[in-house]
Amino acid sequence: MRRLLIGLPALWLALFFGLPFALILKVSLSQAVIGQPPFTPLFANGSFQGSLANFALLLDDELYLEAILASLGLAVSSTGACLLIGYPMAWAIAGTSRRWRAPLLALVALPFVTSFLVRVYAWIGLLRPTGFLSEVLQSLGIIDGPLALVPSAFAVAIGMTYTYLPFMVLPIYASLEKIDPALAAAAADLGARPMRVFWSVTVPLSLPGALAGSLFVFVPAVGEFVVPELLGGPGTPMIGKVIWQEFFNNRDWPLASSLAVVLLVLLAAPIALSQKSQTPAARGLG
Amino acid sequence: MSGRSLRVLALGVGFAFLYGPILWIVAFSFNEGRLVTLWSGFSTRWYGELMKNQRLVEAAGLSLLIAVASASVATVTGALAGFALARLGRFRGRGLVAAALGAVLTLPEVILGLALLLAFVSLDAWLGWPGRGAGTIVAAHATLGMAYVALVVRARLADFDRSLEEAALDLGATPPQVFLRVTLPLTLPAIGGGWLIAFMLSLDDVVLASFVAGPGATTLPMIVFSSVRLGLNPQINALATIMVGIGALAVMAGIWLLGRKERRA
């Protein structure tokens, strides 16, 4: 019984998680060839054929370094924007009466289950030169001509902020909700003004939630593909997009794999950190 | 500014940002003209054209099938993993299982898609199985969904009042009876919620599907993605509105399930 309970999921993960990642490492050491499969074997004629040539190429070509830096930069700005919009929302929800909290949280989560593609698509329409934002700004006289915000790095940052905002709000709410109201009352009794109570009591106690939310936004944003593909032009070569292009357009599976390995190494620390906060965050969802 | 008006402002700005774009799409799906930025009158013609688009309807059918299959597999493996992590205490490989599930949740989809494709291609070379098509999409989506189901089930069991089970044991129930009549009914809402999450994830995914699909199988998001790349299109607005409607229904079903949990516990 015990064996079955753990055996089935463990077997599934070994087959569809362990094996795939071992193979990414293996293929990153081989070379692209035309054939099936389109990469060289690691062992041929009884000797090891692998090399670090792909990684040397990644270091050599500035394009890849630029893509990594651009991805990190955009992920940081999107995480910051999510914090700026998401923290006040979580704070406001935690401050409403019990009756209102569940429906408001559901409203935060609702966009998350509506199609991701559709939500990104909406921003093409809103940010186009003939789109909503450009027309409104022109009719208000703030800008003279049409404003082309798509494609741009700015549009990518907006798209990612928009997509990942619920990931930020829910864990922050979960940590705010746990704060004992008596603490704020005590601080107020001791003479602290509301702003002081907020910055000295509420914010420090909600930091674990803010950290968890930031990681849930940052990690997927670094490797994001759909948003930069739809909202960013050739000027925003994010690493997720470069992996996609190496794989689908250039059919260079080994180079795509070595880029994935680099991305994994970059994200190892943030992923390990976010593991600790996953279960508490899920409780906020229920 | 008072605390109350600050709260209203924070929620107003946040929800306007979250819902503005979605409402914009819904509104323009009923626009008569071909231009998606200029209003020219109410019409449902794009919904009609959508239904006549054979390729789209077929892809939608395939996507639904894949979503149901992968969510069901994910629910079985994910619920087992959630139970094992919450209840079995220490066992060999516990850390590995927990870490793998956590990594699936957070890893960029491009990496997961590439890794899964390499595994399918290699398995195919070694065993002549599983080929590439709808089956590999189901396996990929089930792996992703499993991590979410395990997370929700594990969180539910962690919050669970164990004295209920102890009481049943004291009253003479056998362990299997306790599981079937106490533990399982109380976890069922989380399992149902997990299935819904896995279903929606599968219905929405374009990255994993594109990597592992091969030439035979084309899902709805893959078609939407390729047509969106070419620019705006009023048919996509109509389709998007339908998908938003399905998502809203799923959330309401989820809230209903969680509401049942509150009443029972």
Coordinates of C-alpha atoms in Angstrom, one line a residue:
Chain A
M1 CA 0.0 0.0 0.0
R2 CA 2.7 2.4 1.1
R3 CA 4.8 1.4 -1.9
L4 CA 2.0 2.0 -4.3
L5 CA 1.2 5.3 -2.8
I6 CA 4.7 6.6 -3.4
G7 CA 5.8 4.3 -6.2
L8 CA 3.4 5.6 -8.9
P9 CA 4.2 9.3 -8.6
A10 CA 7.9 8.6 -8.0
L11 CA 8.0 6.5 -11.2
W12 CA 6.2 9.1 -13.2
L13 CA 8.6 11.8 -12.0
A14 CA 11.6 9.7 -12.7
L15 CA 10.4 9.1 -16.3
F16 CA 9.0 12.6 -17.1
F17 CA 11.2 14.7 -14.9
G18 CA 14.5 13.0 -13.9
L19 CA 15.2 11.4 -17.3
P20 CA 14.4 14.6 -19.3
F21 CA 16.8 16.7 -17.2
A22 CA 19.6 14.1 -17.4
L23 CA 19.1 14.2 -21.2
I24 CA 19.3 18.0 -21.4
L25 CA 22.7 17.8 -19.7
K26 CA 23.8 15.0 -22.0
V27 CA 22.7 16.7 -25.2
S28 CA 24.2 20.0 -24.2
L29 CA 27.6 18.2 -24.5
S30 CA 27.0 16.9 -28.0
Q31 CA 27.0 18.6 -31.4
A32 CA 24.2 19.2 -33.9
V33 CA 24.0 17.0 -36.9
I34 CA 21.4 16.4 -39.7
G35 CA 19.7 13.2 -38.8
Q36 CA 17.4 11.4 -36.4
P37 CA 18.0 12.3 -33.6
P38 CA 19.7 15.6 -34.7
F39 CA 22.7 15.4 -32.3
T40 CA 25.9 13.3 -32.0
P41 CA 26.1 10.4 -29.6
L42 CA 28.2 11.0 -26.4
F43 CA 29.9 7.7 -26.8
A44 CA 31.1 6.5 -30.1
N45 CA 33.8 4.0 -31.1
G46 CA 34.2 3.2 -27.4
S47 CA 35.3 6.7 -26.3
F48 CA 33.7 9.7 -24.9
Q49 CA 32.8 12.3 -27.5
G50 CA 31.2 15.0 -25.5
S51 CA 32.7 18.5 -25.3
L52 CA 32.0 21.9 -23.8
A53 CA 32.1 23.5 -27.2
N54 CA 28.5 24.7 -27.0
F55 CA 29.2 26.5 -23.7
A56 CA 32.3 28.1 -25.2
L57 CA 30.2 29.4 -28.1
L58 CA 27.7 30.9 -25.6
L59 CA 30.5 32.8 -23.9
D60 CA 32.0 33.8 -27.2
D61 CA 28.9 35.2 -28.9
E62 CA 27.6 38.5 -27.3
L63 CA 24.1 37.8 -28.5
Y64 CA 23.6 35.1 -25.8
L65 CA 25.0 37.2 -23.0
E66 CA 22.8 40.1 -24.1
A67 CA 19.7 37.8 -24.1
I68 CA 20.5 36.7 -20.5
L69 CA 21.0 40.2 -19.3
A70 CA 17.9 41.4 -21.0
S71 CA 15.9 38.6 -19.5
L72 CA 17.2 39.3 -16.0
G73 CA 16.5 43.0 -16.4
L74 CA 13.0 42.5 -17.6
A75 CA 12.2 39.9 -15.0
V76 CA 13.4 42.3 -12.2
S77 CA 11.3 45.2 -13.6
S78 CA 8.2 43.0 -13.9
T79 CA 8.7 41.7 -10.4
G80 CA 9.0 45.3 -9.1
A81 CA 5.9 46.4 -10.9
C82 CA 4.0 43.4 -9.6
L83 CA 5.1 44.3 -6.0
L84 CA 4.0 47.9 -6.6
I85 CA 0.5 46.9 -7.8
G86 CA 0.1 43.6 -5.9
Y87 CA 1.2 44.6 -2.4
P88 CA -1.5 47.4 -2.0
M89 CA -4.1 45.0 -3.4
A90 CA -3.2 42.2 -0.9
W91 CA -3.1 44.8 1.9
A92 CA -6.5 46.2 0.9
I93 CA -8.1 42.7 0.7
A94 CA -6.6 41.6 4.1
G95 CA -8.2 44.8 5.6
T96 CA -11.7 44.1 4.4
S97 CA -14.3 42.2 6.5
R98 CA -14.2 38.4 6.3
R99 CA -17.3 38.3 4.1
W100 CA -15.5 40.1 1.3
R101 CA -12.1 38.3 1.3
A102 CA -13.0 35.1 -0.5
P103 CA -14.8 36.8 -3.4
L104 CA -12.0 39.4 -3.8
L105 CA -9.4 36.7 -3.8
A106 CA -11.4 34.8 -6.4
L107 CA -11.4 38.0 -8.6
V108 CA -7.6 38.1 -8.3
A109 CA -7.3 34.5 -9.3
L110 CA -9.9 34.6 -12.1
P111 CA -7.6 36.1 -14.8
F112 CA -5.1 33.3 -14.0
V113 CA -7.5 30.7 -15.2
T114 CA -8.6 32.6 -18.3
S115 CA -6.3 31.9 -21.2
F116 CA -2.8 33.2 -20.9
L117 CA -2.5 33.7 -24.6
V118 CA -5.7 35.7 -24.7
R119 CA -4.5 38.0 -22.0
V120 CA -1.2 38.7 -23.8
Y121 CA -3.1 39.1 -27.0
A122 CA -5.3 41.8 -25.5
W123 CA -2.2 44.0 -24.9
I124 CA -1.3 43.9 -28.6
G125 CA -4.6 45.6 -29.2
L126 CA -4.2 48.1 -26.4
L127 CA -0.6 49.1 -27.1
R128 CA -0.7 49.3 -30.9
P129 CA -0.2 52.7 -32.6
T130 CA -3.9 52.6 -33.5
G131 CA -4.8 51.0 -30.2
F132 CA -6.7 52.1 -27.2
L133 CA -3.8 53.7 -25.2
S134 CA -2.4 55.6 -28.1
E135 CA -5.9 56.9 -29.1
V136 CA -6.7 58.0 -25.6
L137 CA -3.4 59.8 -25.1
Q138 CA -3.8 61.6 -28.4
S139 CA -7.4 62.7 -27.7
L140 CA -6.2 64.1 -24.4
G141 CA -3.5 66.0 -26.2
I142 CA -0.7 64.3 -24.2
I143 CA 1.0 63.0 -27.3
D144 CA 0.9 64.4 -30.9
G145 CA 1.2 61.4 -33.2
P146 CA 0.4 57.7 -32.8
L147 CA 2.4 56.0 -30.2
A148 CA 3.9 52.6 -31.1
L149 CA 4.5 50.7 -27.9
V150 CA 4.3 47.2 -29.5
P151 CA 6.8 45.7 -30.1
S152 CA 9.1 47.0 -27.3
A153 CA 10.8 45.9 -24.1
F154 CA 8.3 48.1 -22.2
A155 CA 5.4 46.1 -23.7
V156 CA 7.1 42.9 -22.6
A157 CA 7.4 44.2 -19.0
I158 CA 3.7 45.2 -19.0
G159 CA 2.7 41.8 -20.4
M160 CA 4.7 39.9 -17.8
T161 CA 3.5 42.1 -14.9
Y162 CA -0.1 41.6 -16.1
T163 CA 0.4 37.8 -16.5
Y164 CA 2.0 37.1 -13.1
L165 CA 0.3 39.6 -10.9
P166 CA -2.0 37.0 -9.2
F167 CA 1.2 35.0 -8.2
M168 CA 2.3 38.1 -6.2
V169 CA -1.0 39.0 -4.6
L170 CA -1.9 35.6 -3.2
P171 CA 1.2 34.8 -1.1
I172 CA 1.4 38.4 0.2
Y173 CA -2.3 38.2 1.2
A174 CA -1.6 34.8 3.0
S175 CA 1.2 36.4 5.1
L176 CA -0.8 39.6 5.9
E177 CA -3.8 37.6 6.9
K178 CA -1.7 35.7 9.5
I179 CA -0.6 38.9 11.3
D180 CA -2.3 39.2 14.7
P181 CA -4.4 42.5 14.7
A182 CA -3.4 43.0 18.3
L183 CA 0.1 43.8 17.2
A184 CA -1.0 46.9 15.2
A185 CA -3.4 47.9 18.0
A186 CA -0.6 47.6 20.5
A187 CA 1.7 49.8 18.4
A188 CA -1.1 52.4 18.0
D189 CA -1.7 52.3 21.8
L190 CA 2.0 53.0 22.3
G191 CA 1.6 56.2 20.2
A192 CA 2.6 55.1 16.7
R193 CA 0.8 56.9 13.9
P194 CA -0.9 54.7 11.2
M195 CA 2.0 55.2 8.7
R196 CA 4.5 54.2 11.4
V197 CA 2.4 51.1 12.3
F198 CA 2.3 50.1 8.6
W199 CA 6.1 50.5 8.0
S200 CA 7.3 49.1 11.4
V201 CA 4.8 46.3 12.0
T202 CA 2.8 45.3 8.9
V203 CA 5.5 45.5 6.3
P204 CA 8.2 43.5 8.2
L205 CA 5.8 40.8 9.1
S206 CA 4.6 40.4 5.5
L207 CA 8.1 40.2 4.1
P208 CA 8.0 36.3 3.7
G209 CA 4.9 36.6 1.6
A210 CA 6.5 39.4 -0.5
L211 CA 9.6 37.3 -1.0
A212 CA 7.6 34.2 -2.0
G213 CA 5.5 36.3 -4.4
S214 CA 8.6 37.9 -5.9
L215 CA 10.2 34.5 -6.6
F216 CA 7.0 33.2 -8.1
V217 CA 7.0 36.1 -10.6
F218 CA 10.8 36.3 -11.1
V219 CA 11.6 32.7 -11.9
P220 CA 9.1 32.1 -14.7
A221 CA 9.6 35.6 -16.0
V222 CA 13.3 35.1 -16.7
G223 CA 12.5 32.2 -19.0
E224 CA 9.3 33.6 -20.5
F225 CA 8.7 32.9 -24.2
V226 CA 5.2 33.7 -25.2
V227 CA 5.2 37.3 -23.9
P228 CA 8.4 38.5 -25.6
E229 CA 7.4 36.6 -28.7
L230 CA 4.1 38.5 -29.0
L231 CA 4.9 41.8 -27.5
G232 CA 8.7 42.2 -28.0
G233 CA 10.4 42.7 -31.3
P234 CA 13.9 41.6 -32.4
G235 CA 15.2 44.3 -29.9
T236 CA 14.2 42.1 -26.9
P237 CA 16.0 38.8 -27.3
M238 CA 15.0 37.1 -24.1
I239 CA 16.6 33.8 -23.3
G240 CA 13.4 31.8 -23.5
K241 CA 12.9 33.2 -27.1
V242 CA 16.5 32.4 -28.0
I243 CA 16.2 28.8 -26.8
W244 CA 13.0 28.5 -28.8
Q245 CA 14.7 29.9 -32.0
E246 CA 17.7 27.6 -31.6
F247 CA 15.5 24.7 -31.3
F248 CA 12.7 25.3 -33.9
N249 CA 14.4 27.6 -36.4
N250 CA 18.0 26.5 -36.4
R251 CA 17.3 22.9 -35.3
D252 CA 20.3 23.1 -33.0
W253 CA 19.1 20.9 -30.2
P254 CA 22.5 20.8 -28.4
L255 CA 22.9 24.6 -28.3
A256 CA 19.3 25.0 -27.1
S257 CA 20.1 22.4 -24.4
S258 CA 23.2 24.2 -23.3
L259 CA 21.3 27.4 -23.1
A260 CA 18.7 25.6 -20.9
V261 CA 21.5 24.4 -18.7
V262 CA 22.8 27.9 -18.3
L263 CA 19.3 29.2 -17.4
L264 CA 18.8 26.3 -14.9
V265 CA 22.1 27.2 -13.2
L266 CA 21.0 30.9 -13.0
L267 CA 17.6 30.0 -11.6
A268 CA 18.8 27.2 -9.2
A269 CA 19.2 29.5 -6.1
P270 CA 15.8 31.4 -6.6
I271 CA 14.0 28.1 -7.3
A272 CA 15.5 26.5 -4.1
L273 CA 14.4 29.5 -2.1
S274 CA 10.9 29.4 -3.5
Q275 CA 10.5 25.7 -2.7
K276 CA 10.3 26.6 1.0
S277 CA 7.3 28.9 0.6
Q278 CA 5.2 26.9 -1.8
T279 CA 3.0 25.0 0.7
P280 CA 2.2 28.1 2.8
A281 CA 1.3 30.0 -0.4
A282 CA -1.0 27.2 -1.5
R283 CA -2.8 27.5 1.8
G284 CA -3.6 31.1 0.9
L285 CA -5.3 29.8 -2.2
G286 CA -7.6 27.5 -0.3
Chain B
M1 CA -6.5 60.1 2.9
S2 CA -8.2 57.6 5.2
G3 CA -7.4 53.9 5.3
R4 CA -10.7 53.0 3.7
S5 CA -10.2 55.2 0.6
L6 CA -6.6 54.0 0.2
R7 CA -8.0 50.4 0.1
V8 CA -10.6 51.3 -2.4
L9 CA -7.9 53.1 -4.5
A10 CA -5.5 50.1 -4.4
L11 CA -8.3 47.6 -5.4
G12 CA -9.6 50.0 -8.1
V13 CA -6.3 50.4 -9.7
G14 CA -5.4 46.7 -9.4
F15 CA -8.7 45.4 -10.7
A16 CA -8.9 47.9 -13.6
F17 CA -5.4 46.7 -14.6
L18 CA -6.4 43.0 -14.3
Y19 CA -9.8 43.3 -16.0
G20 CA -9.5 46.2 -18.5
P21 CA -7.8 44.2 -21.2
I22 CA -10.2 41.2 -20.8
L23 CA -13.3 43.5 -21.0
W24 CA -11.8 45.1 -24.1
I25 CA -11.5 41.8 -25.9
V26 CA -15.0 40.7 -24.9
A27 CA -16.4 44.0 -26.1
F28 CA -14.7 43.9 -29.5
S29 CA -15.7 40.3 -30.1
F30 CA -19.2 41.7 -30.7
N31 CA -17.9 44.4 -33.0
E32 CA -19.4 44.3 -36.5
G33 CA -16.4 45.5 -38.5
R34 CA -13.2 43.7 -39.3
L35 CA -11.1 46.4 -37.5
V36 CA -10.4 45.4 -33.9
T37 CA -9.7 48.9 -32.7
L38 CA -12.7 50.8 -34.2
W39 CA -16.2 50.2 -33.1
S40 CA -18.8 50.0 -35.9
G41 CA -21.8 48.3 -34.4
F42 CA -23.0 45.2 -32.5
S43 CA -22.9 41.9 -34.2
T44 CA -22.3 38.2 -33.5
R45 CA -20.9 37.4 -36.9
W46 CA -17.4 36.5 -35.7
Y47 CA -18.9 33.8 -33.5
G48 CA -20.7 32.4 -36.5
E49 CA -17.5 32.4 -38.6
L50 CA -15.7 30.7 -35.7
M51 CA -18.1 27.8 -35.8
K52 CA -17.5 27.5 -39.6
N53 CA -13.7 27.3 -39.1
Q54 CA -13.3 23.5 -39.4
R55 CA -9.6 23.5 -38.4
L56 CA -10.3 25.5 -35.3
V57 CA -13.3 23.3 -34.2
E58 CA -11.3 20.2 -34.7
A59 CA -8.3 21.6 -32.7
A60 CA -10.7 22.6 -29.9
G61 CA -12.1 19.1 -29.7
L62 CA -8.5 17.6 -29.5
S63 CA -7.6 20.2 -26.8
L64 CA -10.6 19.3 -24.7
L65 CA -9.8 15.6 -25.0
I66 CA -6.1 16.2 -24.0
A67 CA -7.2 18.4 -21.1
V68 CA -9.6 15.8 -19.7
A69 CA -7.1 13.0 -20.1
S70 CA -4.1 14.8 -18.7
A71 CA -6.0 16.3 -15.8
S72 CA -7.3 12.9 -14.8
V73 CA -3.8 11.3 -14.9
A74 CA -2.4 14.4 -13.0
T75 CA -5.1 14.0 -10.4
V76 CA -4.2 10.4 -9.7
T77 CA -0.4 10.8 -9.6
G78 CA -0.6 14.2 -7.9
A79 CA -3.1 13.2 -5.2
L80 CA -0.9 10.1 -4.4
A81 CA 2.2 12.3 -4.2
G82 CA 0.3 14.9 -2.0
F83 CA -0.8 12.1 0.4
A84 CA 2.6 10.6 0.5
L85 CA 4.3 13.9 1.3
A86 CA 1.8 14.9 3.9
R87 CA 1.2 11.6 5.6
L88 CA 4.0 9.1 5.1
G89 CA 6.6 10.9 7.3
R90 CA 10.1 10.2 6.2
F91 CA 10.6 7.8 3.3
R92 CA 13.5 7.2 0.9
G93 CA 13.4 9.7 -1.9
R94 CA 11.0 12.1 -0.1
G95 CA 13.3 15.1 -0.7
L96 CA 13.7 14.2 -4.4
V97 CA 10.0 13.9 -5.0
A98 CA 9.2 17.2 -3.2
A99 CA 12.0 19.0 -5.1
A100 CA 11.0 17.6 -8.5
L101 CA 7.4 18.7 -7.9
G102 CA 8.5 22.1 -6.8
A103 CA 10.8 22.5 -9.8
V104 CA 8.0 21.6 -12.2
L105 CA 5.9 24.3 -10.7
T106 CA 8.4 27.1 -11.1
L107 CA 10.6 26.1 -14.0
P108 CA 10.2 28.1 -17.2
E109 CA 8.1 26.1 -19.6
V110 CA 10.6 26.4 -22.4
I111 CA 13.1 24.3 -20.3
L112 CA 10.4 21.8 -19.3
G113 CA 9.2 21.4 -22.9
L114 CA 12.7 20.9 -24.3
A115 CA 13.6 18.4 -21.6
L116 CA 10.4 16.4 -22.2
L117 CA 10.9 16.4 -25.9
L118 CA 14.4 15.0 -25.5
A119 CA 13.0 12.3 -23.2
F120 CA 10.3 11.3 -25.7
V121 CA 12.7 11.2 -28.6
S122 CA 15.1 9.0 -26.6
L123 CA 12.5 6.7 -25.3
D124 CA 11.2 6.3 -28.8
A125 CA 14.7 5.4 -30.1
W126 CA 15.2 2.8 -27.3
L127 CA 11.7 1.3 -27.0
G128 CA 9.9 2.4 -30.2
W129 CA 7.4 4.2 -27.8
P130 CA 5.7 6.7 -27.4
G131 CA 6.1 8.3 -30.8
R132 CA 5.0 11.9 -30.9
G133 CA 1.4 13.3 -30.9
A134 CA -1.6 13.7 -28.7
G135 CA -0.2 11.0 -26.3
T136 CA 3.0 12.9 -25.6
I137 CA 1.1 16.1 -25.0
V138 CA -1.1 14.3 -22.5
A139 CA 2.1 13.1 -20.7
A140 CA 3.7 16.5 -20.7
H141 CA 0.5 18.2 -19.4
A142 CA 0.0 15.5 -16.8
T143 CA 3.5 16.1 -15.4
L144 CA 2.8 19.9 -15.1
G145 CA -0.7 19.3 -13.7
M146 CA 0.5 16.7 -11.2
A147 CA 2.7 19.3 -9.5
Y148 CA -0.3 21.6 -8.9
V149 CA -2.6 18.8 -7.7
A150 CA 0.1 17.6 -5.3
L151 CA 0.6 21.1 -3.9
V152 CA -3.2 21.7 -3.3
V153 CA -3.8 18.2 -1.8
R154 CA -0.7 18.5 0.4
A155 CA -1.7 21.9 1.7
R156 CA -5.3 20.6 2.4
L157 CA -3.9 17.6 4.4
A158 CA -1.6 19.9 6.3
D159 CA -4.5 22.0 7.5
F160 CA -6.6 18.9 8.3
D161 CA -7.8 18.3 11.8
R162 CA -6.4 14.9 12.6
S163 CA -8.6 14.4 15.7
L164 CA -11.4 13.6 13.3
E165 CA -9.5 10.5 12.1
E166 CA -8.5 9.6 15.7
A167 CA -12.1 9.9 16.8
A168 CA -13.2 7.5 14.1
L169 CA -10.5 5.0 15.1
D170 CA -11.6 5.3 18.7
L171 CA -15.2 4.5 17.7
G172 CA -14.0 1.3 16.2
A173 CA -13.5 2.1 12.5
T174 CA -10.8 0.2 10.7
P175 CA -8.0 2.3 9.0
P176 CA -9.4 1.6 5.5
Q177 CA -12.8 2.7 6.7
V178 CA -11.3 5.9 8.3
F179 CA -9.7 6.7 5.0
L180 CA -12.8 6.1 2.9
R181 CA -15.3 7.8 5.2
V182 CA -13.3 10.6 6.8
T183 CA -10.0 11.4 5.1
L184 CA -11.1 11.0 1.5
P185 CA -14.4 13.0 1.7
L186 CA -12.6 15.9 3.5
T187 CA -9.8 16.0 0.8
L188 CA -12.1 15.6 -2.1
P189 CA -12.7 19.3 -2.7
A190 CA -9.0 19.8 -2.9
I191 CA -8.7 16.9 -5.3
G192 CA -11.5 18.3 -7.4
G193 CA -10.0 21.8 -7.4
G194 CA -6.6 20.3 -8.4
W195 CA -8.3 18.5 -11.4
L196 CA -9.8 21.9 -12.5
I197 CA -6.4 23.6 -12.3
A198 CA -4.8 20.8 -14.3
F199 CA -7.6 21.0 -16.8
M200 CA -7.3 24.7 -17.3
L201 CA -3.5 24.6 -17.5
S202 CA -3.7 22.0 -20.3
L203 CA -6.3 23.9 -22.2
D204 CA -4.1 27.0 -22.1
D205 CA -0.7 25.6 -22.8
V206 CA 1.1 26.4 -26.0
V207 CA 4.8 26.0 -25.1
L208 CA 4.9 22.4 -23.9
A209 CA 2.5 21.3 -26.6
S210 CA 4.6 22.9 -29.3
F211 CA 7.8 21.1 -28.2
V212 CA 6.3 17.6 -27.8
A213 CA 3.5 17.6 -30.3
G214 CA 5.3 16.5 -33.5
P215 CA 3.6 17.1 -36.8
G216 CA 0.4 15.1 -36.2
A217 CA -1.4 16.9 -33.4
T218 CA -2.4 20.6 -33.3
T219 CA -4.1 21.9 -30.2
L220 CA -6.3 25.0 -30.0
P221 CA -3.7 27.2 -28.3
M222 CA -1.1 26.3 -31.0
I223 CA -3.5 27.6 -33.7
V224 CA -4.4 30.7 -31.7
F225 CA -0.7 31.4 -31.1
S226 CA 0.2 31.1 -34.8
S227 CA -2.7 33.4 -35.9
V228 CA -1.9 35.9 -33.1
R229 CA 1.7 36.1 -34.3
L230 CA 0.3 37.3 -37.7
G231 CA -1.7 40.1 -36.0
L232 CA -5.1 40.9 -34.6
N233 CA -8.1 39.0 -35.8
P234 CA -11.7 39.5 -34.7
Q235 CA -12.3 35.7 -34.8
I236 CA -9.7 35.3 -32.1
N237 CA -11.6 37.9 -30.0
A238 CA -14.7 35.8 -30.2
L239 CA -12.7 32.7 -29.4
A240 CA -11.0 34.5 -26.5
T241 CA -14.4 35.5 -25.1
I242 CA -15.6 31.9 -25.1
M243 CA -12.4 30.8 -23.4
V244 CA -12.8 33.6 -20.7
G245 CA -16.4 32.3 -20.2
I246 CA -15.1 28.7 -19.7
G247 CA -12.5 30.0 -17.2
A248 CA -15.1 32.0 -15.2
L249 CA -17.3 28.9 -15.0
A250 CA -14.3 26.8 -13.8
V251 CA -13.6 29.4 -11.1
M252 CA -17.2 29.4 -9.9
A253 CA -17.1 25.6 -9.8
G254 CA -13.9 25.8 -7.8
I255 CA -15.4 28.3 -5.3
W256 CA -18.4 26.1 -5.0
L257 CA -16.2 23.1 -4.2
L258 CA -14.2 25.1 -1.6
G259 CA -17.5 26.4 -0.1
R260 CA -18.5 22.7 0.4
K261 CA -15.3 22.2 2.3
E262 CA -16.1 25.0 4.7
R263 CA -19.6 23.7 5.5
R264 CA -18.4 20.1 6.1
A265 CA -15.4 20.8 8.2

